[in-house]
mmCIF file of C-alpha atoms in Angstrom:
data_model
loop_
_atom_site.group_PDB
_atom_site.id
_atom_site.type_symbol
_atom_site.label_atom_id
_atom_site.label_comp_id
_atom_site.label_asym_id
_atom_site.label_seq_id
_atom_site.Cartn_x
_atom_site.Cartn_y
_atom_site.Cartn_z
ATOM 1 C CA UNK A 1 0.000 0.000 0.000
ATOM 2 C CA UNK A 2 1.402 3.335 -1.046
ATOM 3 C CA UNK A 3 2.207 5.836 1.622
ATOM 4 C CA UNK A 4 2.701 9.529 1.393
ATOM 5 C CA UNK A 5 6.369 10.682 1.236
ATOM 6 C CA UNK A 6 7.637 12.766 4.018
ATOM 7 C CA UNK A 7 8.912 16.298 3.430
ATOM 8 C CA UNK A 8 12.511 15.140 4.023
ATOM 9 C CA UNK A 9 12.250 12.388 1.414
ATOM 10 C CA UNK A 10 10.826 14.809 -1.104
ATOM 11 C CA UNK A 11 13.793 17.177 -0.617
ATOM 12 C CA UNK A 12 16.257 14.288 -1.083
ATOM 13 C CA UNK A 13 14.656 13.217 -4.361
ATOM 14 C CA UNK A 14 14.702 16.775 -5.653
ATOM 15 C CA UNK A 15 18.386 17.212 -4.710
ATOM 16 C CA UNK A 16 19.307 14.026 -6.601
ATOM 17 C CA UNK A 17 17.520 15.320 -9.692
ATOM 18 C CA UNK A 18 19.664 18.510 -9.628
ATOM 19 C CA UNK A 19 23.032 16.832 -8.903
ATOM 20 C CA UNK A 20 22.962 14.398 -11.847
ATOM 21 C CA UNK A 21 22.811 17.062 -14.642
ATOM 22 C CA UNK A 22 25.350 19.191 -12.820
ATOM 23 C CA UNK A 23 27.768 16.298 -12.569
ATOM 24 C CA UNK A 24 27.281 15.536 -16.246
ATOM 25 C CA UNK A 25 28.010 19.157 -17.178
ATOM 26 C CA UNK A 26 31.160 19.211 -15.063
ATOM 27 C CA UNK A 27 32.347 16.053 -16.746
ATOM 28 C CA UNK A 28 31.821 17.555 -20.167
ATOM 29 C CA UNK A 29 33.735 20.703 -19.159
ATOM 30 C CA UNK A 30 36.596 18.634 -17.771
ATOM 31 C CA UNK A 31 36.857 16.576 -20.948
ATOM 32 C CA UNK A 32 36.845 19.751 -23.043
ATOM 33 C CA UNK A 33 39.542 21.262 -20.837
ATOM 34 C CA UNK A 34 41.713 18.168 -21.225
ATOM 35 C CA UNK A 35 41.271 18.182 -24.991
ATOM 36 C CA UNK A 36 42.137 21.892 -25.245
ATOM 37 C CA UNK A 37 45.062 21.435 -22.902
ATOM 38 C CA UNK A 38 46.440 18.592 -24.981
ATOM 39 C CA UNK A 39 45.992 20.591 -28.171
ATOM 40 C CA UNK A 40 47.986 23.588 -26.803
ATOM 41 C CA UNK A 41 50.873 21.309 -25.945
ATOM 42 C CA UNK A 42 51.200 20.134 -29.521
ATOM 43 C CA UNK A 43 52.008 21.865 -32.812
ATOM 44 C CA UNK A 44 51.747 20.821 -36.428
ATOM 45 C CA UNK A 45 54.935 20.591 -38.453
ATOM 46 C CA UNK A 46 53.236 22.474 -41.296
ATOM 47 C CA UNK A 47 52.662 25.483 -39.029
ATOM 48 C CA UNK A 48 56.346 26.136 -38.364
ATOM 49 C CA UNK A 49 59.616 26.408 -40.254
ATOM 50 C CA UNK A 50 62.296 23.893 -39.378
ATOM 51 C CA UNK A 51 65.882 24.065 -40.646
ATOM 52 C CA UNK A 52 69.023 22.051 -40.094
ATOM 53 C CA UNK A 53 72.201 23.399 -38.502
ATOM 54 C CA UNK A 54 74.909 23.274 -41.157
ATOM 55 C CA UNK A 55 78.504 24.298 -41.613
ATOM 56 C CA UNK A 56 79.614 26.977 -44.078
ATOM 57 C CA UNK A 57 80.772 30.549 -44.509
ATOM 58 C CA UNK A 58 78.990 33.651 -43.182
ATOM 59 C CA UNK A 59 79.622 37.105 -44.561
ATOM 60 C CA UNK A 60 79.487 39.566 -41.685
ATOM 61 C CA UNK A 61 78.870 43.245 -42.240
ATOM 62 C CA UNK A 62 76.938 46.337 -41.321
ATOM 63 C CA UNK A 63 73.204 46.710 -41.788
ATOM 64 C CA UNK A 64 71.759 50.126 -42.542
ATOM 65 C CA UNK A 65 69.383 51.778 -44.964
ATOM 66 C CA UNK A 66 69.829 53.773 -48.130
ATOM 67 C CA UNK A 67 67.937 55.911 -50.593
ATOM 68 C CA UNK A 68 67.997 55.466 -54.354
ATOM 69 C CA UNK A 69 68.916 58.593 -56.322
ATOM 70 C CA UNK A 70 69.673 59.178 -59.990
ATOM 71 C CA UNK A 71 73.332 58.491 -60.722
ATOM 72 C CA UNK A 72 73.516 61.785 -62.597
ATOM 73 C CA UNK A 73 71.642 64.681 -61.018
ATOM 74 C CA UNK A 74 72.452 68.351 -61.483
ATOM 75 C CA UNK A 75 71.132 71.295 -59.543
ATOM 76 C CA UNK A 76 70.648 74.481 -61.549
ATOM 77 C CA UNK A 77 71.229 77.581 -59.424
ATOM 78 C CA UNK A 78 70.171 81.119 -60.116
ATOM 79 C CA UNK A 79 73.275 83.048 -61.284
ATOM 80 C CA UNK A 80 71.793 86.381 -60.182
ATOM 81 C CA UNK A 81 69.249 87.821 -57.789
ATOM 82 C CA UNK A 82 66.184 88.396 -59.920
ATOM 83 C CA UNK A 83 62.531 87.517 -60.553
ATOM 84 C CA UNK A 84 61.007 84.692 -62.572
ATOM 85 C CA UNK A 85 59.260 86.062 -65.650
ATOM 86 C CA UNK A 86 58.310 82.896 -67.544
ATOM 87 C CA UNK A 87 58.423 79.120 -67.032
ATOM 88 C CA UNK A 88 58.734 76.921 -70.116
ATOM 89 C CA UNK A 89 58.874 73.362 -68.702
ATOM 90 C CA UNK A 90 57.139 71.215 -66.094
ATOM 91 C CA UNK A 91 58.376 68.602 -63.642
ATOM 92 C CA UNK A 92 58.567 65.210 -65.331
ATOM 93 C CA UNK A 93 59.345 66.629 -68.784
ATOM 94 C CA UNK A 94 62.206 65.110 -70.737
ATOM 95 C CA UNK A 95 64.370 68.007 -71.877
ATOM 96 C CA UNK A 96 67.074 68.116 -74.527
ATOM 97 C CA UNK A 97 70.397 69.965 -74.427
ATOM 98 C CA UNK A 98 69.738 73.695 -74.653
ATOM 99 C CA UNK A 99 66.012 73.462 -73.864
ATOM 100 C CA UNK A 100 64.843 76.685 -72.196
ATOM 101 C CA UNK A 101 63.484 75.990 -68.722
ATOM 102 C CA UNK A 102 62.578 79.465 -67.464
ATOM 103 C CA UNK A 103 63.391 83.147 -67.980
ATOM 104 C CA UNK A 104 64.638 85.590 -65.373
ATOM 105 C CA UNK A 105 64.389 89.372 -65.339
ATOM 106 C CA UNK A 106 67.756 90.548 -66.725
ATOM 107 C CA UNK A 107 67.204 94.322 -66.932
ATOM 108 C CA UNK A 108 69.468 95.181 -63.989
ATOM 109 C CA UNK A 109 72.173 92.740 -65.054
ATOM 110 C CA UNK A 110 72.115 94.054 -68.647
ATOM 111 C CA UNK A 111 72.367 97.630 -67.373
ATOM 112 C CA UNK A 112 75.381 96.650 -65.260
ATOM 113 C CA UNK A 113 76.936 94.991 -68.290
ATOM 114 C CA UNK A 114 76.468 98.106 -70.439
ATOM 115 C CA UNK A 115 77.992 100.307 -67.735
ATOM 116 C CA UNK A 116 80.932 97.934 -67.648
ATOM 117 C CA UNK A 117 81.369 98.233 -71.427
ATOM 118 C CA UNK A 118 81.333 102.025 -71.194
ATOM 119 C CA UNK A 119 83.889 101.908 -68.382
ATOM 120 C CA UNK A 120 86.115 99.632 -70.476
ATOM 121 C CA UNK A 121 86.007 102.030 -73.426
ATOM 122 C CA UNK A 122 86.891 104.897 -71.112
ATOM 123 C CA UNK A 123 89.894 102.997 -69.745
ATOM 124 C CA UNK A 124 91.065 102.143 -73.270
ATOM 125 C CA UNK A 125 90.868 105.821 -74.274
ATOM 126 C CA UNK A 126 92.842 106.768 -71.174
ATOM 127 C CA UNK A 127 95.473 104.242 -72.186
ATOM 128 C CA UNK A 128 95.775 105.818 -75.632
ATOM 129 C CA UNK A 129 96.054 109.289 -74.096
ATOM 130 C CA UNK A 130 98.674 108.029 -71.650
ATOM 131 C CA UNK A 131 100.768 106.634 -74.507
ATOM 132 C CA UNK A 132 100.620 109.971 -76.374
ATOM 133 C CA UNK A 133 101.656 111.904 -73.270
ATOM 134 C CA UNK A 134 104.482 109.486 -72.591
ATOM 135 C CA UNK A 135 105.721 109.638 -76.166
ATOM 136 C CA UNK A 136 105.765 113.448 -75.954
ATOM 137 C CA UNK A 137 107.756 113.468 -72.714
ATOM 138 C CA UNK A 138 110.212 110.856 -73.933
ATOM 139 C CA UNK A 139 110.735 112.622 -77.282
ATOM 140 C CA UNK A 140 111.428 115.907 -75.504
ATOM 141 C CA UNK A 141 113.976 114.280 -73.206
ATOM 142 C CA UNK A 142 115.622 112.450 -76.125
ATOM 143 C CA UNK A 143 115.992 115.776 -78.007
ATOM 144 C CA UNK A 144 117.508 117.434 -74.954
ATOM 145 C CA UNK A 145 119.932 114.525 -74.622
ATOM 146 C CA UNK A 146 120.948 114.804 -78.304
ATOM 147 C CA UNK A 147 121.593 118.535 -77.896
ATOM 148 C CA UNK A 148 123.633 117.887 -74.749
ATOM 149 C CA UNK A 149 125.726 115.273 -76.558
ATOM 150 C CA UNK A 150 126.333 117.624 -79.486
ATOM 151 C CA UNK A 151 127.437 120.303 -77.013
ATOM 152 C CA UNK A 152 129.690 117.741 -75.309
ATOM 153 C CA UNK A 153 131.317 116.885 -78.656
ATOM 154 C CA UNK A 154 131.913 120.561 -79.274
ATOM 155 C CA UNK A 155 133.524 121.017 -75.861
ATOM 156 C CA UNK A 156 135.659 117.919 -76.537
ATOM 157 C CA UNK A 157 136.942 119.586 -79.688
ATOM 158 C CA UNK A 158 137.665 122.840 -77.813
ATOM 159 C CA UNK A 159 139.578 120.913 -75.132
ATOM 160 C CA UNK A 160 141.631 119.082 -77.760
ATOM 161 C CA UNK A 161 142.445 122.462 -79.429
ATOM 162 C CA UNK A 162 143.552 124.071 -76.178
ATOM 163 C CA UNK A 163 145.760 121.102 -75.391
ATOM 164 C CA UNK A 164 147.342 121.279 -78.863
ATOM 165 C CA UNK A 165 147.978 125.024 -78.564
ATOM 166 C CA UNK A 166 149.503 124.483 -75.150
ATOM 167 C CA UNK A 167 151.777 121.755 -76.529
ATOM 168 C CA UNK A 168 153.208 124.139 -79.183
ATOM 169 C CA UNK A 169 153.535 127.062 -76.742
ATOM 170 C CA UNK A 170 150.658 129.120 -78.141
ATOM 171 C CA UNK A 171 148.234 128.452 -75.294
ATOM 172 C CA UNK A 172 148.205 128.500 -71.518
ATOM 173 C CA UNK A 173 147.604 125.984 -68.773
ATOM 174 C CA UNK A 174 144.767 128.115 -67.447
ATOM 175 C CA UNK A 175 142.846 127.913 -70.708
ATOM 176 C CA UNK A 176 143.371 124.138 -70.801
ATOM 177 C CA UNK A 177 141.968 123.779 -67.255
ATOM 178 C CA UNK A 178 139.001 125.972 -68.151
ATOM 179 C CA UNK A 179 138.281 123.824 -71.209
ATOM 180 C CA UNK A 180 138.523 120.610 -69.144
ATOM 181 C CA UNK A 181 136.097 122.016 -66.550
ATOM 182 C CA UNK A 182 133.624 122.996 -69.232
ATOM 183 C CA UNK A 183 133.903 119.547 -70.851
ATOM 184 C CA UNK A 184 133.434 117.666 -67.538
ATOM 185 C CA UNK A 185 130.411 119.774 -66.678
ATOM 186 C CA UNK A 186 128.818 119.022 -70.065
ATOM 187 C CA UNK A 187 129.645 115.316 -69.623
ATOM 188 C CA UNK A 188 127.829 115.229 -66.267
ATOM 189 C CA UNK A 189 124.833 116.926 -67.820
ATOM 190 C CA UNK A 190 124.709 114.250 -70.543
ATOM 191 C CA UNK A 191 124.977 111.504 -67.935
ATOM 192 C CA UNK A 192 122.189 113.090 -65.855
ATOM 193 C CA UNK A 193 119.916 113.444 -68.897
ATOM 194 C CA UNK A 194 120.558 109.803 -69.851
ATOM 195 C CA UNK A 195 119.578 108.610 -66.363
ATOM 196 C CA UNK A 196 116.489 110.790 -66.385
ATOM 197 C CA UNK A 197 115.504 109.321 -69.748
ATOM 198 C CA UNK A 198 116.023 105.752 -68.479
ATOM 199 C CA UNK A 199 113.984 106.460 -65.347
ATOM 200 C CA UNK A 200 111.244 108.095 -67.364
ATOM 201 C CA UNK A 201 111.043 105.056 -69.627
ATOM 202 C CA UNK A 202 110.630 102.765 -66.575
ATOM 203 C CA UNK A 203 107.956 105.048 -65.112
ATOM 204 C CA UNK A 204 106.100 105.095 -68.417
ATOM 205 C CA UNK A 205 106.257 101.305 -68.655
ATOM 206 C CA UNK A 206 104.905 100.938 -65.090
ATOM 207 C CA UNK A 207 102.055 103.330 -65.889
ATOM 208 C CA UNK A 208 101.223 101.348 -69.022
ATOM 209 C CA UNK A 209 101.333 98.032 -67.127
ATOM 210 C CA UNK A 210 99.024 99.384 -64.422
ATOM 211 C CA UNK A 211 96.565 100.663 -66.993
ATOM 212 C CA UNK A 212 96.653 97.365 -68.903
ATOM 213 C CA UNK A 213 96.012 95.423 -65.670
ATOM 214 C CA UNK A 214 92.957 97.566 -64.962
ATOM 215 C CA UNK A 215 91.703 96.988 -68.497
ATOM 216 C CA UNK A 216 92.292 93.210 -68.217
ATOM 217 C CA UNK A 217 90.418 93.126 -64.912
ATOM 218 C CA UNK A 218 87.572 95.074 -66.485
ATOM 219 C CA UNK A 219 87.451 92.670 -69.437
ATOM 220 C CA UNK A 220 87.365 89.647 -67.114
ATOM 221 C CA UNK A 221 84.603 91.237 -65.064
ATOM 222 C CA UNK A 222 82.658 91.917 -68.256
ATOM 223 C CA UNK A 223 83.199 88.337 -69.424
ATOM 224 C CA UNK A 224 81.893 87.063 -66.095
ATOM 225 C CA UNK A 225 78.872 89.359 -66.388
ATOM 226 C CA UNK A 226 78.303 88.232 -69.977
ATOM 227 C CA UNK A 227 78.483 84.595 -68.860
ATOM 228 C CA UNK A 228 76.048 85.387 -66.059
ATOM 229 C CA UNK A 229 73.639 86.873 -68.591
ATOM 230 C CA UNK A 230 74.019 83.757 -70.717
ATOM 231 C CA UNK A 231 73.428 81.485 -67.722
ATOM 232 C CA UNK A 232 70.446 83.563 -66.662
ATOM 233 C CA UNK A 233 68.698 82.295 -69.769
ATOM 234 C CA UNK A 234 68.146 79.035 -67.894
ATOM 235 C CA UNK A 235 68.612 76.076 -70.261
ATOM 236 C CA UNK A 236 69.171 72.358 -69.769
ATOM 237 C CA UNK A 237 72.884 71.416 -69.974
ATOM 238 C CA UNK A 238 72.070 67.876 -71.168
ATOM 239 C CA UNK A 239 69.292 65.478 -72.094
ATOM 240 C CA UNK A 240 67.560 64.464 -68.878
ATOM 241 C CA UNK A 241 64.301 64.508 -66.932
ATOM 242 C CA UNK A 242 63.249 67.653 -65.115
ATOM 243 C CA UNK A 243 62.619 66.480 -61.556
ATOM 244 C CA UNK A 244 62.195 69.939 -59.999
ATOM 245 C CA UNK A 245 61.572 73.487 -61.205
ATOM 246 C CA UNK A 246 60.638 76.642 -59.326
ATOM 247 C CA UNK A 247 57.519 77.579 -61.253
ATOM 248 C CA UNK A 248 56.231 80.564 -59.264
ATOM 249 C CA UNK A 249 56.054 83.283 -61.910
ATOM 250 C CA UNK A 250 56.924 86.643 -60.385
ATOM 251 C CA UNK A 251 58.707 85.076 -57.407
ATOM 252 C CA UNK A 252 62.047 86.509 -56.351
ATOM 253 C CA UNK A 253 65.107 84.292 -56.411
ATOM 254 C CA UNK A 254 68.461 84.920 -54.760
ATOM 255 C CA UNK A 255 71.834 84.375 -56.334
ATOM 256 C CA UNK A 256 72.812 80.732 -55.768
ATOM 257 C CA UNK A 257 69.240 79.620 -55.006
ATOM 258 C CA UNK A 258 68.178 76.258 -56.472
ATOM 259 C CA UNK A 259 65.640 76.800 -59.257
ATOM 260 C CA UNK A 260 65.704 73.465 -61.106
ATOM 261 C CA UNK A 261 67.028 69.901 -60.933
ATOM 262 C CA UNK A 262 67.580 67.662 -63.935
ATOM 263 C CA UNK A 263 68.180 63.939 -63.526
ATOM 264 C CA UNK A 264 69.185 61.063 -65.755
ATOM 265 C CA UNK A 265 66.634 58.394 -64.800
ATOM 266 C CA UNK A 266 68.314 55.688 -66.878
ATOM 267 C CA UNK A 267 70.804 54.806 -64.120
ATOM 268 C CA UNK A 268 70.822 55.064 -60.338
ATOM 269 C CA UNK A 269 73.024 55.008 -57.276
ATOM 270 C CA UNK A 270 72.284 54.412 -53.591
ATOM 271 C CA UNK A 271 73.257 56.813 -50.838
ATOM 272 C CA UNK A 272 73.464 55.449 -47.290
ATOM 273 C CA UNK A 273 74.441 56.517 -43.800
ATOM 274 C CA UNK A 274 76.205 54.795 -40.920
ATOM 275 C CA UNK A 275 76.989 55.835 -37.387
ATOM 276 C CA UNK A 276 80.439 57.425 -37.322
ATOM 277 C CA UNK A 277 81.389 54.779 -34.758
ATOM 278 C CA UNK A 278 81.643 52.339 -37.687
ATOM 279 C CA UNK A 279 83.825 54.596 -39.830
ATOM 280 C CA UNK A 280 86.792 52.244 -39.422
ATOM 281 C CA UNK A 281 84.754 49.308 -40.786
ATOM 282 C CA UNK A 282 83.770 50.805 -44.131
ATOM 283 C CA UNK A 283 86.034 51.839 -46.966
ATOM 284 C CA UNK A 284 85.902 52.642 -50.661
ATOM 285 C CA UNK A 285 85.662 49.422 -52.672
ATOM 286 C CA UNK A 286 83.774 47.468 -49.976
ATOM 287 C CA UNK A 287 81.221 44.999 -51.355
ATOM 288 C CA UNK A 288 77.588 45.922 -50.733
ATOM 289 C CA UNK A 289 74.255 44.127 -51.086
ATOM 290 C CA UNK A 290 71.092 46.174 -51.641
ATOM 291 C CA UNK A 291 67.720 44.629 -50.848
ATOM 292 C CA UNK A 292 64.242 45.916 -51.648
ATOM 293 C CA UNK A 293 61.507 43.377 -50.994
ATOM 294 C CA UNK A 294 62.712 40.111 -52.509
ATOM 295 C CA UNK A 295 65.065 41.820 -54.962
ATOM 296 C CA UNK A 296 68.784 41.971 -54.269
ATOM 297 C CA UNK A 297 71.383 44.019 -56.087
ATOM 298 C CA UNK A 298 75.135 44.086 -55.627
ATOM 299 C CA UNK A 299 77.494 47.027 -55.725
ATOM 300 C CA UNK A 300 80.539 48.659 -54.184
ATOM 301 C CA UNK A 301 81.184 51.704 -52.018
ATOM 302 C CA UNK A 302 82.387 54.364 -54.467
ATOM 303 C CA UNK A 303 82.637 57.412 -52.203
ATOM 304 C CA UNK A 304 82.851 58.244 -48.511
ATOM 305 C CA UNK A 305 81.842 61.609 -47.145
ATOM 306 C CA UNK A 306 84.608 62.540 -44.677
ATOM 307 C CA UNK A 307 82.322 64.980 -42.831
ATOM 308 C CA UNK A 308 79.926 63.683 -40.192
ATOM 309 C CA UNK A 309 76.367 64.922 -40.012
ATOM 310 C CA UNK A 310 74.368 64.307 -36.858
ATOM 311 C CA UNK A 311 76.805 61.597 -35.761
ATOM 312 C CA UNK A 312 76.591 59.760 -39.100
ATOM 313 C CA UNK A 313 78.870 59.406 -42.109
ATOM 314 C CA UNK A 314 77.464 59.259 -45.617
ATOM 315 C CA UNK A 315 78.595 56.972 -48.410
ATOM 316 C CA UNK A 316 77.648 56.361 -52.041
ATOM 317 C CA UNK A 317 77.137 52.942 -53.615
ATOM 318 C CA UNK A 318 77.809 52.252 -57.284
ATOM 319 C CA UNK A 319 75.502 49.450 -58.398
ATOM 320 C CA UNK A 320 76.624 46.657 -60.706
ATOM 321 C CA UNK A 321 73.249 46.979 -62.442
ATOM 322 C CA UNK A 322 72.322 50.662 -62.101
ATOM 323 C CA UNK A 323 69.410 50.334 -64.541
ATOM 324 C CA UNK A 324 67.457 47.559 -62.765
ATOM 325 C CA UNK A 325 63.663 47.995 -63.258
ATOM 326 C CA UNK A 326 62.987 48.102 -59.509
ATOM 327 C CA UNK A 327 65.064 51.247 -59.034
ATOM 328 C CA UNK A 328 63.306 54.606 -58.802
ATOM 329 C CA UNK A 329 64.094 57.965 -57.167
ATOM 330 C CA UNK A 330 63.465 58.078 -53.431
ATOM 331 C CA UNK A 331 63.154 54.284 -52.999
ATOM 332 C CA UNK A 332 64.349 53.290 -49.511
ATOM 333 C CA UNK A 333 66.347 50.072 -49.421
ATOM 334 C CA UNK A 334 68.139 47.856 -46.953
ATOM 335 C CA UNK A 335 71.921 48.035 -47.246
ATOM 336 C CA UNK A 336 74.395 45.377 -46.150
ATOM 337 C CA UNK A 337 78.061 46.410 -46.239
ATOM 338 C CA UNK A 338 80.417 43.428 -46.143
ATOM 339 C CA UNK A 339 83.052 43.814 -43.429
ATOM 340 C CA UNK A 340 84.516 40.298 -43.062
ATOM 341 C CA UNK A 341 83.737 36.608 -43.680
ATOM 342 C CA UNK A 342 83.645 33.713 -41.191
ATOM 343 C CA UNK A 343 84.644 30.449 -42.835
ATOM 344 C CA UNK A 344 83.593 26.937 -41.750
ATOM 345 C CA UNK A 345 81.153 28.154 -39.092
ATOM 346 C CA UNK A 346 77.991 26.529 -37.761
ATOM 347 C CA UNK A 347 75.019 28.438 -39.118
ATOM 348 C CA UNK A 348 71.248 28.553 -39.259
ATOM 349 C CA UNK A 349 69.079 30.159 -41.949
ATOM 350 C CA UNK A 350 67.881 33.635 -41.018
ATOM 351 C CA UNK A 351 64.392 33.641 -39.506
ATOM 352 C CA UNK A 352 62.017 35.571 -37.269
ATOM 353 C CA UNK A 353 63.610 33.956 -34.211
ATOM 354 C CA UNK A 354 66.660 36.239 -34.571
ATOM 355 C CA UNK A 355 65.450 39.529 -33.117
ATOM 356 C CA UNK A 356 67.998 41.101 -30.810
ATOM 357 C CA UNK A 357 71.336 40.558 -32.518
ATOM 358 C CA UNK A 358 74.081 38.377 -31.075
ATOM 359 C CA UNK A 359 73.427 36.847 -27.665
ATOM 360 C CA UNK A 360 71.518 34.097 -25.843
ATOM 361 C CA UNK A 361 68.304 32.663 -27.312
ATOM 362 C CA UNK A 362 65.797 29.968 -26.390
ATOM 363 C CA UNK A 363 65.232 27.788 -29.472
ATOM 364 C CA UNK A 364 63.154 24.627 -29.941
ATOM 365 C CA UNK A 365 65.112 21.619 -31.208
ATOM 366 C CA UNK A 366 63.466 18.586 -32.816
ATOM 367 C CA UNK A 367 63.949 15.429 -30.693
ATOM 368 C CA UNK A 368 61.855 12.612 -32.102
ATOM 369 C CA UNK A 369 58.188 13.642 -32.030
ATOM 370 C CA UNK A 370 58.777 16.531 -29.658
ATOM 371 C CA UNK A 371 60.215 20.030 -29.701
ATOM 372 C CA UNK A 372 62.513 20.620 -26.746
ATOM 373 C CA UNK A 373 63.526 24.130 -25.643
ATOM 374 C CA UNK A 374 67.265 24.728 -25.454
ATOM 375 C CA UNK A 375 69.435 27.716 -24.529
ATOM 376 C CA UNK A 376 71.825 28.520 -27.388
ATOM 377 C CA UNK A 377 74.202 31.366 -28.129
ATOM 378 C CA UNK A 378 73.996 33.018 -31.546
ATOM 379 C CA UNK A 379 76.550 35.325 -33.120
ATOM 380 C CA UNK A 380 76.459 37.821 -35.937
ATOM 381 C CA UNK A 381 74.246 37.473 -38.987
ATOM 382 C CA UNK A 382 73.571 38.641 -42.518
ATOM 383 C CA UNK A 383 70.482 38.526 -44.712
ATOM 384 C CA UNK A 384 70.737 34.738 -45.132
ATOM 385 C CA UNK A 385 72.525 33.156 -42.181
ATOM 386 C CA UNK A 386 72.965 33.388 -38.420
ATOM 387 C CA UNK A 387 76.179 32.212 -36.770
ATOM 388 C CA UNK A 388 75.805 29.523 -34.072
ATOM 389 C CA UNK A 389 78.336 29.949 -31.250
ATOM 390 C CA UNK A 390 77.275 27.122 -28.910
ATOM 391 C CA UNK A 391 74.321 24.960 -27.904
ATOM 392 C CA UNK A 392 73.669 23.285 -31.272
ATOM 393 C CA UNK A 393 75.442 20.615 -33.292
ATOM 394 C CA UNK A 394 75.707 20.205 -37.038
ATOM 395 C CA UNK A 395 72.695 18.393 -38.497
ATOM 396 C CA UNK A 396 70.259 19.166 -35.654
ATOM 397 C CA UNK A 397 66.783 20.328 -36.670
ATOM 398 C CA UNK A 398 65.766 23.695 -35.199
ATOM 399 C CA UNK A 399 62.558 25.749 -35.386
ATOM 400 C CA UNK A 400 63.363 29.069 -37.063
ATOM 401 C CA UNK A 401 59.833 30.506 -36.789
ATOM 402 C CA UNK A 402 58.785 32.987 -34.129
ATOM 403 C CA UNK A 403 57.887 30.870 -31.044
ATOM 404 C CA UNK A 404 57.232 33.764 -28.686
ATOM 405 C CA UNK A 405 53.847 32.394 -27.583
ATOM 406 C CA UNK A 406 55.528 29.168 -26.432
ATOM 407 C CA UNK A 407 58.288 30.840 -24.411
ATOM 408 C CA UNK A 408 56.959 29.327 -21.174
ATOM 409 C CA UNK A 409 57.104 25.741 -22.549
ATOM 410 C CA UNK A 410 60.029 23.411 -22.215
ATOM 411 C CA UNK A 411 58.577 20.731 -24.480
ATOM 412 C CA UNK A 412 55.935 20.654 -27.225
ATOM 413 C CA UNK A 413 54.492 17.609 -28.987
ATOM 414 C CA UNK A 414 55.198 17.710 -32.737
ATOM 415 C CA UNK A 415 52.353 16.435 -34.898
#
């Protein structure tokens, strides 16, 4: 016979009905946790890059960046302070030799040139007048000297006559002495006139030389002004591409200000910078590798800038293939300057694991079906290889992918 359940029995039955689903849910959660846990301790071989430690050479050098510029590039500077009146070309135009690029206001420069011409003509006329005056003075002195010499010859004859008369007893000693005094006086006058003439000739020559120097200086100044006027008609010095032009009509430009740049875009060079602390590790002729994306180009250091700028030294790279299609003005590239080569070294292919340069790293090594973390020491590197100092042996398989998210693991199952 059925009896009515007590209140206590009813509560017990109800509690059992709640516990069973809860226990089932907990079991499901636990199983899921175990499955997830097992999955995080394993990794698929296809999800990582694995490479073998091998032995070979490693080229060690300096890594920096560079900028591609046209191998030939010329800045055109304003030869005078002026204003831009007309612009004949646009950036990107291909210009031929002698192509007019722009026109400057030359009124002031032409006026200066004309004044210089007038001044030159005035100096040349002064030179002619100076020669006439000198010729007059010299002719006058030469005539005076001729007269003095004729008078000296006459006094020589008088002295000879007095000496003859004295020798035959018809003259006197006093008249002979008077004739000698007169002759000596005339001789001194001739000598003085000759010296004056010589000095005057030297003075005239110095005056002529000074005047000629002034005229030569004036001619050179005029030639420079004429060349400035020619240059002020801004034209392209060669066939190239116009990569910059100051096209503000009416704008003022100063002497020496850049107003245009022409570039030969058929060949390029790379200009790089390095900290001046590495100046002893780079030299002209050093081998260089340029990388942009997956493209690599080789070249050599062709020029070093001896002056430092902001703690850096600049250098120019001549490319073996300066016309490669990837090259364009302003392209930023990676630059590797070869400094030395390590032969017969243990090495690993370059990968994302190598982040902080030479030092200690935690790498995962393949041991059977597991990846085991190991402390290794890595050395210097280049674009392709990383030097292994210790911790790995030749032939061992190493993960070269970024394993940052597994840094807390010591072992991972390899699927």
